[in-house]
PDB file of C-alpha atoms in Angstrom:
ATOM      1  CA  MET A   1      10.449 -62.442 -47.151  1.00 37.00           C
ATOM      2  CA  THR A   2      12.139 -65.753 -46.504  1.00 41.00           C
ATOM      3  CA  GLU A   3      12.651 -67.361 -43.101  1.00 43.00           C
ATOM      4  CA  THR A   4      16.374 -66.558 -43.289  1.00 41.00           C
ATOM      5  CA  ASP A   5      15.578 -62.847 -43.735  1.00 45.00           C
ATOM      6  CA  GLN A   6      13.817 -62.851 -40.344  1.00 61.00           C
ATOM      7  CA  LYS A   7      16.752 -64.325 -38.400  1.00 89.00           C
ATOM      8  CA  THR A   8      19.050 -61.900 -36.638  1.00 94.00           C
ATOM      9  CA  PHE A   9      20.727 -61.195 -33.337  1.00 95.00           C
ATOM     10  CA  THR A  10      22.812 -58.435 -31.787  1.00 96.00           C
ATOM     11  CA  ILE A  11      25.496 -58.493 -29.101  1.00 97.00           C
ATOM     12  CA  THR A  12      26.645 -55.202 -27.580  1.00 98.00           C
ATOM     13  CA  ARG A  13      29.757 -54.974 -25.420  1.00 97.00           C
ATOM     14  CA  ILE A  14      31.752 -52.137 -23.881  1.00 97.00           C
ATOM     15  CA  PHE A  15      35.500 -52.812 -23.982  1.00 98.00           C
ATOM     16  CA  ASP A  16      38.106 -51.127 -21.780  1.00 97.00           C
ATOM     17  CA  ALA A  17      40.181 -50.301 -24.840  1.00 96.00           C
ATOM     18  CA  PRO A  18      40.291 -47.430 -27.330  1.00 96.00           C
ATOM     19  CA  ARG A  19      38.454 -47.809 -30.631  1.00 97.00           C
ATOM     20  CA  ALA A  20      41.740 -48.105 -32.570  1.00 97.00           C
ATOM     21  CA  ALA A  21      42.600 -51.261 -30.592  1.00 97.00           C
ATOM     22  CA  LEU A  22      39.236 -52.840 -31.410  1.00 97.00           C
ATOM     23  CA  TRP A  23      39.561 -51.907 -35.083  1.00 98.00           C
ATOM     24  CA  HIS A  24      43.010 -53.508 -35.127  1.00 97.00           C
ATOM     25  CA  ALA A  25      41.610 -56.658 -33.460  1.00 98.00           C
ATOM     26  CA  TRP A  26      39.065 -57.009 -36.279  1.00 98.00           C
ATOM     27  CA  THR A  27      41.384 -56.145 -39.178  1.00 98.00           C
ATOM     28  CA  ASP A  28      44.846 -57.569 -38.388  1.00 98.00           C
ATOM     29  CA  PRO A  29      45.299 -61.312 -39.075  1.00 98.00           C
ATOM     30  CA  ASP A  30      47.651 -61.796 -36.104  1.00 97.00           C
ATOM     31  CA  GLU A  31      45.045 -60.248 -33.807  1.00 97.00           C
ATOM     32  CA  ALA A  32      42.117 -62.115 -35.367  1.00 97.00           C
ATOM     33  CA  ALA A  33      43.840 -65.474 -34.907  1.00 97.00           C
ATOM     34  CA  ALA A  34      44.112 -64.757 -31.190  1.00 97.00           C
ATOM     35  CA  TRP A  35      40.363 -64.420 -30.594  1.00 97.00           C
ATOM     36  CA  TRP A  36      38.181 -65.431 -33.578  1.00 96.00           C
ATOM     37  CA  HIS A  37      36.930 -68.552 -31.805  1.00 95.00           C
ATOM     38  CA  PRO A  38      34.944 -69.648 -28.770  1.00 95.00           C
ATOM     39  CA  ARG A  39      36.648 -70.981 -25.654  1.00 92.00           C
ATOM     40  CA  GLY A  40      38.457 -74.285 -26.125  1.00 93.00           C
ATOM     41  CA  VAL A  41      38.763 -73.789 -29.884  1.00 96.00           C
ATOM     42  CA  VAL A  42      41.790 -72.395 -31.736  1.00 97.00           C
ATOM     43  CA  THR A  43      42.258 -70.437 -34.937  1.00 97.00           C
ATOM     44  CA  PRO A  44      45.747 -71.156 -36.301  1.00 98.00           C
ATOM     45  CA  ARG A  45      47.447 -67.997 -37.554  1.00 98.00           C
ATOM     46  CA  ASP A  46      48.368 -69.654 -40.862  1.00 97.00           C
ATOM     47  CA  SER A  47      44.639 -70.169 -41.583  1.00 97.00           C
ATOM     48  CA  VAL A  48      43.788 -66.451 -41.344  1.00 98.00           C
ATOM     49  CA  GLU A  49      43.797 -64.271 -44.463  1.00 97.00           C
ATOM     50  CA  LEU A  50      42.237 -60.787 -44.457  1.00 98.00           C
ATOM     51  CA  ASP A  51      41.859 -58.386 -47.368  1.00 98.00           C
ATOM     52  CA  VAL A  52      40.013 -55.631 -45.518  1.00 98.00           C
ATOM     53  CA  ARG A  53      38.472 -53.455 -48.238  1.00 98.00           C
ATOM     54  CA  PRO A  54      35.059 -53.410 -49.917  1.00 97.00           C
ATOM     55  CA  GLY A  55      34.975 -56.481 -52.161  1.00 95.00           C
ATOM     56  CA  GLY A  56      37.979 -58.010 -50.380  1.00 96.00           C
ATOM     57  CA  THR A  57      37.709 -61.445 -48.831  1.00 95.00           C
ATOM     58  CA  TYR A  58      38.694 -63.105 -45.600  1.00 96.00           C
ATOM     59  CA  LYS A  59      39.034 -66.693 -44.477  1.00 96.00           C
ATOM     60  CA  TYR A  60      40.009 -68.580 -41.355  1.00 97.00           C
ATOM     61  CA  THR A  61      39.606 -72.046 -39.867  1.00 97.00           C
ATOM     62  CA  MET A  62      38.689 -72.859 -36.300  1.00 97.00           C
ATOM     63  CA  ILE A  63      39.804 -76.213 -34.866  1.00 97.00           C
ATOM     64  CA  ALA A  64      37.907 -77.827 -31.994  1.00 96.00           C
ATOM     65  CA  PRO A  65      39.594 -80.016 -29.344  1.00 96.00           C
ATOM     66  CA  ASP A  66      38.284 -83.167 -31.087  1.00 97.00           C
ATOM     67  CA  GLY A  67      40.011 -82.110 -34.327  1.00 97.00           C
ATOM     68  CA  SER A  68      36.840 -80.950 -36.087  1.00 96.00           C
ATOM     69  CA  THR A  69      37.509 -78.019 -38.403  1.00 96.00           C
ATOM     70  CA  TYR A  70      35.263 -75.068 -39.119  1.00 95.00           C
ATOM     71  CA  PRO A  71      36.442 -73.138 -42.175  1.00 96.00           C
ATOM     72  CA  THR A  72      34.852 -69.730 -42.682  1.00 95.00           C
ATOM     73  CA  PHE A  73      34.887 -67.355 -45.639  1.00 95.00           C
ATOM     74  CA  GLY A  74      33.361 -63.998 -46.425  1.00 95.00           C
ATOM     75  CA  VAL A  75      33.407 -60.838 -48.486  1.00 94.00           C
ATOM     76  CA  TYR A  76      33.746 -57.367 -47.010  1.00 96.00           C
ATOM     77  CA  ARG A  77      30.795 -55.211 -48.054  1.00 96.00           C
ATOM     78  CA  GLU A  78      31.606 -52.037 -46.120  1.00 97.00           C
ATOM     79  CA  VAL A  79      34.823 -50.827 -44.488  1.00 98.00           C
ATOM     80  CA  VAL A  80      34.726 -47.453 -42.732  1.00 98.00           C
ATOM     81  CA  GLU A  81      37.862 -47.178 -40.592  1.00 97.00           C
ATOM     82  CA  PRO A  82      37.732 -47.073 -37.580  1.00 97.00           C
ATOM     83  CA  GLU A  83      33.996 -47.274 -37.025  1.00 98.00           C
ATOM     84  CA  ARG A  84      32.235 -49.897 -39.136  1.00 98.00           C
ATOM     85  CA  LEU A  85      32.781 -53.232 -40.860  1.00 98.00           C
ATOM     86  CA  SER A  86      30.209 -55.256 -42.729  1.00 98.00           C
ATOM     87  CA  PHE A  87      30.938 -58.655 -44.270  1.00 97.00           C
ATOM     88  CA  THR A  88      29.307 -61.904 -45.291  1.00 95.00           C
ATOM     89  CA  TRP A  89      29.820 -64.983 -43.121  1.00 94.00           C
ATOM     90  CA  ALA A  90      29.695 -68.374 -44.810  1.00 90.00           C
ATOM     91  CA  ASP A  91      31.453 -71.619 -45.655  1.00 85.00           C
ATOM     92  CA  PRO A  92      34.206 -71.434 -48.290  1.00 86.00           C
ATOM     93  CA  GLY A  93      32.735 -71.974 -51.729  1.00 78.00           C
ATOM     94  CA  ASP A  94      29.309 -70.685 -50.694  1.00 76.00           C
ATOM     95  CA  THR A  95      28.462 -68.067 -53.290  1.00 69.00           C
ATOM     96  CA  SER A  96      24.910 -67.613 -52.091  1.00 67.00           C
ATOM     97  CA  ALA A  97      23.702 -64.045 -52.393  1.00 73.00           C
ATOM     98  CA  ASP A  98      21.779 -64.485 -49.138  1.00 79.00           C
ATOM     99  CA  ALA A  99      24.764 -65.480 -46.965  1.00 90.00           C
ATOM    100  CA  PRO A 100      24.485 -64.158 -43.403  1.00 94.00           C
ATOM    101  CA  LEU A 101      25.814 -60.630 -42.970  1.00 95.00           C
ATOM    102  CA  ILE A 102      27.801 -59.402 -39.965  1.00 97.00           C
ATOM    103  CA  THR A 103      27.958 -55.703 -39.167  1.00 98.00           C
ATOM    104  CA  VAL A 104      30.352 -54.447 -36.485  1.00 98.00           C
ATOM    105  CA  THR A 105      30.015 -50.875 -35.276  1.00 98.00           C
ATOM    106  CA  LEU A 106      32.646 -49.372 -32.974  1.00 98.00           C
ATOM    107  CA  GLU A 107      31.634 -46.297 -30.989  1.00 98.00           C
ATOM    108  CA  ASP A 108      34.418 -44.229 -29.428  1.00 97.00           C
ATOM    109  CA  LEU A 109      33.844 -43.688 -25.706  1.00 97.00           C
ATOM    110  CA  GLY A 110      37.332 -42.306 -25.015  1.00 91.00           C
ATOM    111  CA  GLU A 111      39.329 -45.031 -23.257  1.00 91.00           C
ATOM    112  CA  GLN A 112      36.436 -47.426 -23.861  1.00 97.00           C
ATOM    113  CA  THR A 113      34.662 -48.614 -26.981  1.00 98.00           C
ATOM    114  CA  ARG A 114      31.086 -49.761 -27.444  1.00 98.00           C
ATOM    115  CA  MET A 115      30.987 -52.570 -29.986  1.00 98.00           C
ATOM    116  CA  THR A 116      27.680 -53.519 -31.553  1.00 98.00           C
ATOM    117  CA  PHE A 117      27.835 -56.850 -33.388  1.00 98.00           C
ATOM    118  CA  ARG A 118      24.815 -57.704 -35.530  1.00 98.00           C
ATOM    119  CA  LEU A 119      24.379 -60.917 -37.469  1.00 96.00           C
ATOM    120  CA  ASP A 120      21.583 -60.887 -40.054  1.00 95.00           C
ATOM    121  CA  GLY A 121      20.483 -64.121 -41.669  1.00 91.00           C
ATOM    122  CA  TYR A 122      21.167 -66.485 -38.779  1.00 88.00           C
ATOM    123  CA  GLY A 123      19.174 -66.747 -35.582  1.00 88.00           C
ATOM    124  CA  GLY A 124      20.683 -67.014 -32.144  1.00 89.00           C
ATOM    125  CA  GLN A 125      20.052 -66.252 -28.517  1.00 90.00           C
ATOM    126  CA  PRO A 126      21.919 -66.441 -25.215  1.00 92.00           C
ATOM    127  CA  GLY A 127      22.315 -70.023 -24.027  1.00 91.00           C
ATOM    128  CA  ASP A 128      21.888 -71.605 -27.474  1.00 90.00           C
ATOM    129  CA  ASP A 129      25.235 -73.475 -27.367  1.00 87.00           C
ATOM    130  CA  GLY A 130      25.483 -72.387 -30.982  1.00 88.00           C
ATOM    131  CA  VAL A 131      26.319 -69.306 -32.995  1.00 92.00           C
ATOM    132  CA  TYR A 132      25.219 -66.702 -30.436  1.00 94.00           C
ATOM    133  CA  ASP A 133      27.128 -68.336 -27.585  1.00 95.00           C
ATOM    134  CA  GLY A 134      30.126 -68.938 -29.860  1.00 94.00           C
ATOM    135  CA  TRP A 135      30.431 -65.264 -30.740  1.00 96.00           C
ATOM    136  CA  ASP A 136      29.723 -64.215 -27.153  1.00 97.00           C
ATOM    137  CA  GLN A 137      32.569 -66.463 -25.954  1.00 96.00           C
ATOM    138  CA  ALA A 138      34.845 -65.104 -28.682  1.00 97.00           C
ATOM    139  CA  PHE A 139      34.207 -61.611 -27.314  1.00 98.00           C
ATOM    140  CA  ASP A 140      35.178 -62.899 -23.835  1.00 97.00           C
ATOM    141  CA  VAL A 141      38.438 -64.161 -25.385  1.00 97.00           C
ATOM    142  CA  LEU A 142      38.880 -60.736 -27.019  1.00 97.00           C
ATOM    143  CA  VAL A 143      38.495 -59.018 -23.628  1.00 96.00           C
ATOM    144  CA  GLU A 144      41.257 -61.237 -22.248  1.00 95.00           C
ATOM    145  CA  HIS A 145      43.418 -60.687 -25.336  1.00 95.00           C
ATOM    146  CA  LEU A 146      43.123 -56.909 -25.063  1.00 94.00           C
ATOM    147  CA  GLY A 147      44.119 -57.372 -21.385  1.00 87.00           C
TER     148      GLY A 147
END
């Protein structure tokens, strides 16, 4: 087992929105552009491409206030509408078989949805000012977006 295999974290949130709305937020490029970034960062709509099917790819670019860009690319491994998505999470051009893997599970709670976000292959924890906090802030932006 490599060190990367041991790195993982999970974020669980309950959203005041039906599961279909959360699924749409994860699978529609217009929706993704609105929230796939931490606070203070933007994801231009023209940078977002989603081919949501097993073997399909996605890409987007986040832009920080200082102009730094953060392009991201991945391959969908599992798509089970409306309950589960699994996809790699890497830099464009990274063909590594051990790219981090994100799994999003959406549990229907009626007018609410429990989302479990798990990232395998990259460590993180609350307060890290890194990947964990970035995703946690993105979920705050999603809450606001779902309004």
